[in-house]
Amino acid sequence: MESKYSEYTREQLLKRIAELESQSAAKRNDTDNTEELKHKKPKKQGKNRPFDMTKYTKRKIALRVAYIGWNYIGFASQQDPERIPTIEDMLFKALKECKLVAEIDDSIDYTRCGRTDRGVSGLGQVIALWVRSKKLTSDPSPDLLPAEQEFPYVDTLNRMLPPDIRVLAWAPVPEDFSARYHCTSRTYKYFFSRGKMDIEKMRQGCKYFEGEHDFRNFCKMDPAKNIQSYDRHILSMTVRPVDHTQTAHIGDGTDFYEVELKGTAFLWHQVRYMMSVLFLVGQGLEPPETIRDVLDIEKVPSKPDFPMASDLPLVLYDCEFKDIEWFYSFKASTYDPFPSSLRIYLHYNELWNVQMIRSLTYQYYLTKVGSFPAVMPDKSAKTILDLVKERESDWSDGAALIPLGAGKETRVNKYKPVLLRPRCDSDQLKKEKYEVRKKRKLDAQEETQS
């Protein structure tokens, strides 16, 4: 029988021989690899052992926390971090990821100094809880570890926290320490641009807030909490220019001021309601004595209808405690070329640069639009900046501008004084209505179950 290769040329035969040799060598390699795999011991799969918290002792510590609250629904957790993100949710997540706590439950005895509202920031917030110590349970010594031998709590947590939340310091505290009840004072700052507000009148109004008063007309009531006393003590309240801002070239009234108020404790939304009426005083719509009158519960037994000021400019600036030693760096008493506080400073310096660039961009937009022309009733021309400089607190048609903070204003055609406005329900009436609603709900549940 004639071979299929009989018509191949010499070159074609050599090429075919090379192909067959290559295929034969590949088959031999596959066979060798198979035999090698048969005799090769399989690698042991690594097992992720669960972290054993019982090997470590625990200690009670306080953490000083700073946060920019603009992207969060307040400080306190609402138990729904995906839908309602809070600063506390981020802290709890970091504490668990760092294996400093096993679970967020009653065993950690968690307390916070205060609950800031949605959008409010904090520089001096303090929390306290039991966390894992570096000291092993096998260590026979009864003493706690010195701060420099402990975990670097500040650095460890900051690596896990989002950029707008930072732990500034930690402190060893007694076992019975409460961040809420052991706090001696809380200080807030509220920033605002002056506009046409009379700063001296605002300072007069602040004096009426100082001292111990019933602040039920300057807060949001929650009958479910059944608050028995609305008395709060304002230790000091001042109005002063903000340092390091130069905005006079942008327009009249663009210079910034801050209200700093220090008190032993505060009610829900108290500071923002106080600022709302203080703005009315500064705008000349209310005399400073209105604050005195609204604080008089016999004269004004329930809150008049006025809005809250904006949350954006409010910062929980400081919380004070007695006999607490804060540690701001891991090596507090020895030289450290790159301490924790320097890392935090550089972090905020980067964030500050970003915000300053945004601020400068807006400033140029303001000055550019401020140079645009506007035709007046007598056909003369002025710039928009000229109009802004001439604008008074009320318009020529009798309308009034009411500042709400953060550059926001509301315009009303006819201003009604605070003392003449409709009143909210009294505290007692709100509690009675709440009990009726609660009883109705319980009755409905019982009917459903039966």
CSV table of N, CA and C in Angstrom, one decimal, residues 269-341:
chain,number,residue,atom,x,y,z
A,269,HIS,N,-31.4,69.5,71.0
A,269,HIS,CA,-31.5,70.7,70.0
A,269,HIS,C,-31.4,72.0,70.8
A,270,GLN,N,-31.0,72.0,72.0
A,270,GLN,CA,-31.0,73.3,72.8
A,270,GLN,C,-30.2,74.4,72.2
A,271,VAL,N,-29.0,74.1,71.8
A,271,VAL,CA,-28.1,75.1,71.3
A,271,VAL,C,-28.6,75.7,70.0
A,272,ARG,N,-29.2,74.9,69.1
A,272,ARG,CA,-29.7,75.4,67.9
A,272,ARG,C,-30.9,76.3,68.0
A,273,TYR,N,-31.8,76.0,69.0
A,273,TYR,CA,-32.9,76.8,69.3
A,273,TYR,C,-32.4,78.1,70.0
A,274,MET,N,-31.4,78.1,70.8
A,274,MET,CA,-30.9,79.3,71.4
A,274,MET,C,-30.3,80.2,70.3
A,275,MET,N,-29.6,79.6,69.4
A,275,MET,CA,-29.0,80.4,68.3
A,275,MET,C,-30.1,81.0,67.4
A,276,SER,N,-31.2,80.3,67.2
A,276,SER,CA,-32.2,80.9,66.4
A,276,SER,C,-32.8,82.2,66.9
A,277,VAL,N,-33.0,82.2,68.2
A,277,VAL,CA,-33.6,83.5,68.8
A,277,VAL,C,-32.4,84.5,68.9
A,278,LEU,N,-31.2,84.1,69.1
A,278,LEU,CA,-30.1,85.0,69.2
A,278,LEU,C,-29.9,85.7,67.9
A,279,PHE,N,-30.1,85.0,66.8
A,279,PHE,CA,-30.0,85.6,65.4
A,279,PHE,C,-31.1,86.7,65.2
A,280,LEU,N,-32.3,86.4,65.8
A,280,LEU,CA,-33.4,87.4,65.7
A,280,LEU,C,-33.0,88.7,66.4
A,281,VAL,N,-32.4,88.5,67.5
A,281,VAL,CA,-31.9,89.7,68.3
A,281,VAL,C,-30.8,90.4,67.5
A,282,GLY,N,-29.9,89.7,67.0
A,282,GLY,CA,-28.8,90.3,66.2
A,282,GLY,C,-29.4,91.1,65.0
A,283,GLN,N,-30.4,90.5,64.4
A,283,GLN,CA,-31.0,91.1,63.2
A,283,GLN,C,-31.9,92.3,63.5
A,284,GLY,N,-32.1,92.6,64.8
A,284,GLY,CA,-33.0,93.7,65.2
A,284,GLY,C,-34.4,93.4,65.1
A,285,LEU,N,-34.8,92.1,64.9
A,285,LEU,CA,-36.2,91.8,64.9
A,285,LEU,C,-36.8,91.5,66.3
A,286,GLU,N,-35.9,91.3,67.3
A,286,GLU,CA,-36.3,91.1,68.6
A,286,GLU,C,-35.4,91.8,69.6
A,287,PRO,N,-35.9,92.4,70.7
A,287,PRO,CA,-35.0,93.0,71.7
A,287,PRO,C,-34.3,91.8,72.5
A,288,PRO,N,-33.1,92.1,73.0
A,288,PRO,CA,-32.5,91.1,73.9
A,288,PRO,C,-33.4,90.5,75.0
A,289,GLU,N,-34.3,91.4,75.5
A,289,GLU,CA,-35.2,91.0,76.6
A,289,GLU,C,-36.1,89.8,76.2
A,290,THR,N,-36.3,89.6,74.9
A,290,THR,CA,-37.1,88.5,74.5
A,290,THR,C,-36.6,87.1,75.0
A,291,ILE,N,-35.3,87.0,75.1
A,291,ILE,CA,-34.7,85.8,75.6
A,291,ILE,C,-35.0,85.6,77.1
A,292,ARG,N,-35.0,86.7,77.8
A,292,ARG,CA,-35.3,86.7,79.2
A,292,ARG,C,-36.8,86.3,79.4
A,293,ASP,N,-37.7,86.8,78.5
A,293,ASP,CA,-39.1,86.5,78.7
A,293,ASP,C,-39.4,85.0,78.3
A,294,VAL,N,-38.8,84.5,77.2
A,294,VAL,CA,-39.0,83.1,76.8
A,294,VAL,C,-38.5,82.1,77.9
A,295,LEU,N,-37.5,82.5,78.6
A,295,LEU,CA,-37.0,81.7,79.7
A,295,LEU,C,-37.9,81.7,80.9
A,296,ASP,N,-38.8,82.7,81.0
A,296,ASP,CA,-39.7,82.8,82.1
A,296,ASP,C,-40.9,81.9,81.9
A,297,ILE,N,-40.9,80.7,82.5
A,297,ILE,CA,-41.9,79.7,82.3
A,297,ILE,C,-43.3,80.1,82.8
A,298,GLU,N,-43.3,81.0,83.8
A,298,GLU,CA,-44.6,81.5,84.2
A,298,GLU,C,-45.2,82.4,83.2
A,299,LYS,N,-44.4,83.2,82.6
A,299,LYS,CA,-44.9,84.1,81.6
A,299,LYS,C,-45.1,83.5,80.2
A,300,VAL,N,-44.2,82.5,79.9
A,300,VAL,CA,-44.4,81.8,78.6
A,300,VAL,C,-44.3,80.3,78.9
A,301,PRO,N,-45.4,79.7,79.3
A,301,PRO,CA,-45.4,78.3,79.8
A,301,PRO,C,-45.1,77.2,78.7
A,302,SER,N,-45.2,77.6,77.4
A,302,SER,CA,-44.9,76.6,76.4
A,302,SER,C,-44.2,77.3,75.2
A,303,LYS,N,-43.4,76.6,74.4
A,303,LYS,CA,-42.5,77.1,73.4
A,303,LYS,C,-43.3,77.8,72.3
A,304,PRO,N,-42.9,79.1,72.0
A,304,PRO,CA,-43.5,79.8,70.8
A,304,PRO,C,-42.9,79.1,69.6
A,305,ASP,N,-43.6,79.3,68.5
A,305,ASP,CA,-43.2,78.7,67.2
A,305,ASP,C,-42.1,79.4,66.5
A,306,PHE,N,-40.9,78.9,66.6
A,306,PHE,CA,-39.7,79.5,65.9
A,306,PHE,C,-38.8,78.3,65.5
A,307,PRO,N,-38.1,78.4,64.4
A,307,PRO,CA,-37.3,77.3,63.8
A,307,PRO,C,-36.0,77.1,64.6
A,308,MET,N,-35.4,76.0,64.3
A,308,MET,CA,-34.0,75.7,64.7
A,308,MET,C,-33.0,76.4,63.8
A,309,ALA,N,-31.9,76.8,64.3
A,309,ALA,CA,-30.8,77.2,63.4
A,309,ALA,C,-30.1,76.0,62.8
A,310,SER,N,-29.3,76.2,61.7
A,310,SER,CA,-28.7,75.2,61.0
A,310,SER,C,-27.8,74.3,61.8
A,311,ASP,N,-27.6,73.1,61.5
A,311,ASP,CA,-26.7,72.2,62.2
A,311,ASP,C,-25.3,72.3,61.7
A,312,LEU,N,-25.0,72.7,60.5
A,312,LEU,CA,-23.7,72.7,59.9
A,312,LEU,C,-22.6,73.5,60.7
A,313,PRO,N,-22.9,74.7,61.3
A,313,PRO,CA,-21.9,75.4,62.0
A,313,PRO,C,-21.6,75.0,63.4
A,314,LEU,N,-22.3,74.0,63.9
A,314,LEU,CA,-22.3,73.6,65.3
A,314,LEU,C,-21.2,72.6,65.6
A,315,VAL,N,-20.4,72.8,66.6
A,315,VAL,CA,-19.3,71.9,66.9
A,315,VAL,C,-19.3,71.7,68.5
A,316,LEU,N,-19.3,70.4,68.9
A,316,LEU,CA,-19.0,70.1,70.3
A,316,LEU,C,-17.5,70.2,70.5
A,317,TYR,N,-17.2,71.3,71.0
A,317,TYR,CA,-15.7,71.7,71.0
A,317,TYR,C,-14.9,71.1,72.1
A,318,ASP,N,-15.5,70.9,73.3
A,318,ASP,CA,-14.7,70.3,74.4
A,318,ASP,C,-15.7,69.7,75.4
A,319,CYS,N,-15.2,68.7,76.1
A,319,CYS,CA,-15.8,68.0,77.3
A,319,CYS,C,-14.8,67.9,78.4
A,320,GLU,N,-15.1,68.4,79.5
A,320,GLU,CA,-14.1,68.5,80.6
A,320,GLU,C,-14.4,67.4,81.7
A,321,PHE,N,-13.3,66.8,82.2
A,321,PHE,CA,-13.4,65.8,83.3
A,321,PHE,C,-12.3,66.1,84.3
A,322,LYS,N,-12.5,65.7,85.5
A,322,LYS,CA,-11.5,65.9,86.6
A,322,LYS,C,-10.7,64.6,86.7
A,323,ASP,N,-9.4,64.8,86.9
A,323,ASP,CA,-8.5,63.7,87.3
A,323,ASP,C,-8.3,62.7,86.1
A,324,ILE,N,-8.3,63.1,84.9
A,324,ILE,CA,-8.1,62.2,83.8
A,324,ILE,C,-6.8,62.7,83.1
A,325,GLU,N,-5.9,61.7,82.9
A,325,GLU,CA,-4.6,62.0,82.2
A,325,GLU,C,-4.7,61.4,80.7
A,326,TRP,N,-4.8,62.3,79.8
A,326,TRP,CA,-4.9,61.9,78.4
A,326,TRP,C,-3.5,61.6,77.8
A,327,PHE,N,-3.5,60.5,77.0
A,327,PHE,CA,-2.3,60.1,76.3
A,327,PHE,C,-2.5,60.3,74.8
A,328,TYR,N,-1.8,61.3,74.2
A,328,TYR,CA,-2.0,61.7,72.8
A,328,TYR,C,-1.1,60.9,71.8
A,329,SER,N,-0.1,60.3,72.4
A,329,SER,CA,0.9,59.5,71.5
A,329,SER,C,1.2,58.2,72.2
A,330,PHE,N,1.7,57.2,71.5
A,330,PHE,CA,2.0,55.9,72.0
A,330,PHE,C,3.2,56.0,73.0
A,331,LYS,N,4.2,56.7,72.6
A,331,LYS,CA,5.4,56.9,73.4
A,331,LYS,C,5.3,58.4,74.0
A,332,ALA,N,4.6,58.5,75.1
A,332,ALA,CA,4.3,59.8,75.6
A,332,ALA,C,5.4,60.5,76.3
A,333,SER,N,6.3,59.7,76.9
A,333,SER,CA,7.4,60.3,77.7
A,333,SER,C,8.8,60.1,77.0
A,334,THR,N,8.9,59.5,75.8
A,334,THR,CA,10.2,59.4,75.2
A,334,THR,C,10.1,60.0,73.8
A,335,TYR,N,11.2,60.3,73.2
A,335,TYR,CA,11.2,60.9,71.9
A,335,TYR,C,10.7,60.0,70.8
A,336,ASP,N,9.8,60.5,70.0
A,336,ASP,CA,9.2,59.7,68.9
A,336,ASP,C,9.2,60.6,67.7
A,337,PRO,N,10.0,60.3,66.7
A,337,PRO,CA,10.1,61.2,65.5
A,337,PRO,C,8.8,61.3,64.7
A,338,PHE,N,7.9,60.4,64.9
A,338,PHE,CA,6.6,60.5,64.2
A,338,PHE,C,5.4,60.1,65.1
A,339,PRO,N,5.1,61.0,66.1
A,339,PRO,CA,4.1,60.6,67.1
A,339,PRO,C,2.7,60.6,66.5
A,340,SER,N,1.8,60.0,67.2
A,340,SER,CA,0.4,59.9,66.7
A,340,SER,C,-0.2,61.2,66.4
A,341,SER,N,0.0,62.2,67.3
A,341,SER,CA,-0.5,63.5,67.1
A,341,SER,C,-0.1,64.2,65.8
